[in-house]
Amino acid sequence: MMKFLIGCCLVLFSTLGHAQQSKALRGEVLSSTGEPIAGASVKLKHSGSSTSTNNKGEFTLSYSAPEVLVVSSVNYKAKEISINLQTDIQIRLEEASNIVDEVVVVGYGTQKKVTLTGSVTQIGADEITQSKSPNIANSLAGRMPGLVVNNRSGEPGSDGSSILVRGSGTTGNKAPLIVIDGVANRGGFERLNSNDIESITVLKDASAAIYGAQAANGVILVTTKRGRIGKPTIDYAGSFGLSQPTRVPRLVNAYEYALFRNEKDIRQGQGNVTYSPEQIEKFRDGSDPISYPSTDWYSEVLKPLTPQTQHSLSVSGGADNLKYFVSGGYLYQDAFFRKSATNYNQYNLRSNIDAQITDNFKLSVDLVGRKEDRNYSPTAVDRTPSEGIFLSMLGSYPGLAPFYPNGLPMAGIEGPNPLQLAQGYNGYTKRGTSSLQTMINAELKLPYITEGLSLQGFAAFDFTFNKEKTFTKPFDLYRYSSATDTYNNVRGLLLADPSIYQHAGDNSLKTYHIRLNYARQFGLHDIGAFAAAEQSEYYNERISANRDGLVSSQIDQLFAFFYDVTRQGNGSVADQNSRRNFFGRVNYAYADKYLAEFVFRRDGSFNFPPGRQYGNFPGLSVGWRIGEERFIKDNFSFVNELKLRGSISRLGNDRINQYQFLTRYTVAADHNRYYLGDGENPGYAPGLMPGVAPNPNVTWEVEEMKNVALEGSFFGGKLDFSAEYFWAKRDHLLAKRNASVPHTTGLMLPDENIGRVDRKGIEFTLGTKGKVNNFNYFVNGNMTRTWSKVVFIDESPNVLEWQKIQGYQLGSWLVYRTDGIFRTQEELDNTAVKLPGTKVGDIKYRDINNDGVINANDQERIYESPTPLLVYGLRMGGSYKNFSFSMLWQGQAKAKQMILPQANNGEFIPPTWLYEDRWTADNPNAKYPGAFDRTYDINNRASDFWLQDMSFFKLKNVEVGYTFSGEKLSKVGVSNLRLYLNGFNMFSFDKVKHYDPETESYTGAYYPQTRIYTLGVNLTL
């Protein structure tokens, strides 16, 4: 493959010297009012030569035969002019009033929106920068049909959203492919500087087939900004924001907790109650704050508001032969915690340079650098680091305090209290990520071979370096003894000695691409095509070490420990991947009315065994611009654009665990080491253990996607709409043969490509825009509804009908059905079927199979999950003179989440919603059961009682701005100055009330989503 690419590159560069006689054409491009248009694209239709106008609207081009000049610019209608022997020309463009001239980014190119035949959605820079969330993924919510976007956490540096394209269609990896500036699988999408982005495009059907075996989950294309011809322009965007949790549950105070605890002790038959009446009274009246404090841990640990700031500075411009866009950015996020040890810093640098070396040869060089620094307390849990602090808050008695009145730190239940954890008393965790992404792109036009032919290629080299260091140390903690009136130091309560963990790793992605393009028009026939080859190579490795029992808590280094082999560890991991692909596309349009596109990709993947590494992925889409037909034009003058389109494609998903076709071994753990020697003195020897049996036939998931759509624009672009229907069948999902080979065989079977999931859905968009006097307005809505069905997963035949996955919606909860709670002893006595030990005030469960027993057979599937099946968005805004405003509403439905605080493995303090409406003898009509904890199985089990409807309608973003104008600004070199106020995640209409409805936390212990108030400025010089 490398020899092939090098040979193609030699062909590309060897033809640079070819020259031919030509005539120089000089011209200027003006608006309808005579104003020069800078940066307009000027292209020779047949030869393909092109340039852009300078800041005076001027351009120069060479041509050697009669030609057609194609001139276009953003917000103007494109224009074609025939030329023959002219040397000077003036061109005036009319402002565009509809979508006819809108250009959309697609895989490996761009196309006019009106001639698109695939399902493609795009948003531009203005929409992207409206969201002041530091994470780019959050800016997509509610803006694009087909996207399901949920923000699960607001933790600094880990505050992104899950993204699905057209819902979920697999039991495996569901993530869409991310392509940044043409490079697939390039990292750092969420951490991009929003001011560097030109557009974000989503490919959802056959339009994604050009990415073959990685396209089944949809494709997201990110295009960054580049320089335009004109004088240097300096843009600054700065903002300062204050954030707070959207919602956190209120917890009971010490007095309420003592009552709840005693009730729980009595109900669960634990003998003596925990608190005496005298202790309860001391909690209530606050007479002994040393021994009986009452602490609201959320108020103690969380600040009312926490700061964040973002700054971006860019310089762009250029001339005919050189264009540039250079930018730098800085981001800082603090956490919600008081005197927080948690924060995030990010530094971005970008340079996109385009050089027109000759009339036919263009060279582009891109360099992108980013540094990410995350700081935390060393309390990491499985998901995000700061969840450990929220777990501590929800598990800390309100009868404890962060400090005694004399200032000494009070010990928590098992060590530090939540405030000490949040402030890093016990050490630190530092995570650093540095990345460098580079690309060199060359394009050679070959008009001397044939008009419209060009050769293009790029090489991209991306490097990422990761490091982490966690240092934990004991610190002074105290517990007061009322018997001796002393404060006892319990320094070693949780950690006796300092310890350290450290790792360092790096990964690289190398991508090579070469493409032969052809674009030409023959009368009414417009043809475009390309053939390409691409190869990518990924490698990752990491080493790690840990040491327990450091000599001093003042030396946070690996070498500073007692050399005890039982208290140290070393490790390493490595993985690699590679792909080789051959693909192409052919576009055809007759009179820009009848449209067709065919794509084909042959993908080879490292993940599959020799002989089965390659697969074919075709796609076909067609379109009919009905609005261009004479019977429409003559009878329906209000129709500006009306198009019917459809597609069929074969898409793949090769994102599976590697090496499944090989016999794999694991290094034996301590308890599985080999014993060598005699029975009296056995020796322990490390060794390898066989793992899961190999699957020599493993392959990718394959989806057949079909799509039909009708879209249009009426009344001069004042009304736009689209309606789509898609249906897909995905085969070869990895699953185990649970029915064919039962577990009783004792075999460790591999996953096999035997599963199948079908899905379908509808998408709608509707928008209007207009102007009333000096007021401009727009309103755009979108909606997506999806359905899916698990057709086959080899489900065991003894699975009960009401518990089956196969044959039903993908994504579900398996829960007990309930009928409220037992409110009286009479009701309890008259109910024959109930869980043993059930008391008045406990949850009443239904006997689904009517066998007289409540057990696991009475669990029933509810076919909804945290992933919504219905999502929608509503954008609206307007401007009046120098004022502007915009709003974004996001909604979802058909989603459910289990929220059961008492299910936590440790002690959990009840929230007030559970306490205030709990069953007691005095409150028999309560909503929730009587007091219970994690050990009480009757109430503490997954049931529809705790399953909440996560439907919502959120004001996701709102902004009000004012743009200054006048001669005074021009005199000091300011061409644009805008101030704005922005709100993100402002409020939500939903049924959850106590938690953010986007959470997927089972117990409610998670770092909550953020509400952000931002003041910002945009300045252009």
Short mmCIF file of N, CA, C and O in Angstrom, two decimals, residues 83 118 213 238 343 465 493 587 641 649 684 790 797 800 867 912 980:
data_model
loop_
_atom_site.label_atom_id
_atom_site.label_comp_id
_atom_site.label_asym_id
_atom_site.label_seq_id
_atom_site.Cartn_x
_atom_site.Cartn_y
_atom_site.Cartn_z
N ILE A 83 -17.46 33.16 -21.54
CA ILE A 83 -16.36 34.07 -21.92
C ILE A 83 -15.63 33.48 -23.11
O ILE A 83 -15.47 32.28 -23.25
N GLY A 118 -28.95 12.41 -0.69
CA GLY A 118 -28.87 11.67 0.56
C GLY A 118 -29.45 12.46 1.72
O GLY A 118 -29.79 13.64 1.61
N ALA A 213 -17.39 0.37 6.32
CA ALA A 213 -17.49 -0.47 7.51
C ALA A 213 -17.53 0.30 8.80
O ALA A 213 -17.61 -0.29 9.88
N GLY A 238 -14.50 36.46 23.65
CA GLY A 238 -14.21 36.22 25.07
C GLY A 238 -15.49 36.17 25.86
O GLY A 238 -16.46 36.87 25.57
N ASN A 343 -10.66 21.07 38.74
CA ASN A 343 -10.78 22.11 37.72
C ASN A 343 -10.21 21.60 36.41
O ASN A 343 -9.59 20.52 36.36
N PHE A 465 -0.41 12.29 23.79
CA PHE A 465 0.41 11.88 24.93
C PHE A 465 -0.43 12.06 26.21
O PHE A 465 -0.95 13.15 26.47
N LEU A 493 -7.27 6.63 59.91
CA LEU A 493 -8.56 5.95 59.85
C LEU A 493 -8.82 5.30 58.50
O LEU A 493 -9.30 4.18 58.41
N ASN A 587 -21.56 10.94 -9.34
CA ASN A 587 -22.76 11.77 -9.30
C ASN A 587 -23.19 12.12 -10.73
O ASN A 587 -22.35 12.42 -11.57
N GLU A 641 -38.70 25.41 -4.32
CA GLU A 641 -37.93 24.17 -4.38
C GLU A 641 -38.79 23.05 -3.84
O GLU A 641 -39.42 23.17 -2.79
N SER A 649 -28.69 1.49 0.83
CA SER A 649 -27.24 1.34 1.04
C SER A 649 -26.95 0.17 1.96
O SER A 649 -27.83 -0.32 2.68
N TYR A 684 5.31 -21.04 43.60
CA TYR A 684 4.31 -20.32 42.79
C TYR A 684 5.01 -19.82 41.52
O TYR A 684 6.05 -19.18 41.59
N VAL A 790 -35.57 -6.20 18.33
CA VAL A 790 -34.53 -7.22 18.39
C VAL A 790 -35.10 -8.47 17.72
O VAL A 790 -35.94 -9.18 18.29
N PRO A 797 -34.83 -20.51 25.30
CA PRO A 797 -36.26 -20.79 25.11
C PRO A 797 -37.06 -20.76 26.41
O PRO A 797 -38.29 -20.66 26.36
N LEU A 800 -39.33 -16.28 29.99
CA LEU A 800 -40.76 -16.04 30.01
C LEU A 800 -41.14 -14.99 28.97
O LEU A 800 -40.37 -14.07 28.68
N THR A 867 -32.29 6.08 26.89
CA THR A 867 -32.18 6.64 25.54
C THR A 867 -33.56 6.92 24.98
O THR A 867 -34.36 5.99 24.81
N THR A 912 -35.15 14.63 50.86
CA THR A 912 -36.37 15.09 51.52
C THR A 912 -37.62 14.61 50.80
O THR A 912 -38.65 14.40 51.45
N TYR A 980 -23.09 40.34 24.48
CA TYR A 980 -24.25 39.46 24.61
C TYR A 980 -24.33 38.87 26.01
O TYR A 980 -23.34 38.78 26.75
#
